[in-house]
Amino acid sequence: MAKELQISLSDIQGTGKDGRILKEDIIRFKSVKSTPSKFSSG
């Protein structure tokens, strides 16, 4: 799933047993990453 979304697993913090990355972690990471920042640089 991460490969399909072009997400590096090393960027995701796993919440499963022993830090394993779950499907929910990938979905959460994608939604956070695609959300525009509320702060502007300037």
Short mmCIF file of C-alpha atoms in Angstrom, two decimals:
data_model
loop_
_atom_site.label_atom_id
_atom_site.label_comp_id
_atom_site.label_asym_id
_atom_site.label_seq_id
_atom_site.Cartn_x
_atom_site.Cartn_y
_atom_site.Cartn_z
CA MET A 1 0.00 0.00 0.00
CA ALA A 2 2.79 2.45 0.87
CA LYS A 3 4.51 1.68 -2.42
CA GLU A 4 1.32 2.44 -4.34
CA LEU A 5 1.06 5.81 -2.57
CA GLN A 6 4.80 6.46 -3.08
CA ILE A 7 5.40 6.74 0.68
CA SER A 8 8.67 5.68 2.25
CA LEU A 9 8.09 3.38 5.21
CA SER A 10 11.03 5.01 6.99
CA ASP A 11 8.94 8.22 7.20
CA ILE A 12 6.11 6.51 9.08
CA GLN A 13 5.95 5.89 12.83
CA GLY A 14 4.44 2.44 13.35
CA THR A 15 1.81 2.05 16.05
CA GLY A 16 1.43 -1.72 15.87
CA LYS A 17 3.04 -4.38 18.03
CA ASP A 18 6.80 -3.81 18.32
CA GLY A 19 6.48 -0.62 16.24
CA ARG A 20 5.09 -2.33 13.17
CA ILE A 21 3.49 -0.13 10.56
CA LEU A 22 -0.21 -0.74 10.14
CA LYS A 23 -2.53 0.17 7.27
CA GLU A 24 -4.02 2.83 9.54
CA ASP A 25 -0.56 4.37 10.03
CA ILE A 26 -0.14 4.73 6.27
CA ILE A 27 -3.60 6.25 5.87
CA ARG A 28 -2.97 8.68 8.74
CA PHE A 29 0.43 9.66 7.34
CA LYS A 30 -1.06 10.29 3.90
CA SER A 31 -3.88 12.44 5.28
CA VAL A 32 -1.50 14.51 7.40
CA LYS A 33 0.96 14.94 4.55
CA SER A 34 -1.73 16.03 2.08
CA THR A 35 -3.28 18.55 4.49
CA PRO A 36 -2.12 22.07 3.65
CA SER A 37 -0.13 23.82 6.34
CA LYS A 38 -1.94 26.50 8.33
CA PHE A 39 1.25 28.52 8.56
CA SER A 40 2.86 30.42 5.74
CA SER A 41 6.56 31.00 5.45
CA GLY A 42 6.89 34.72 5.23
#
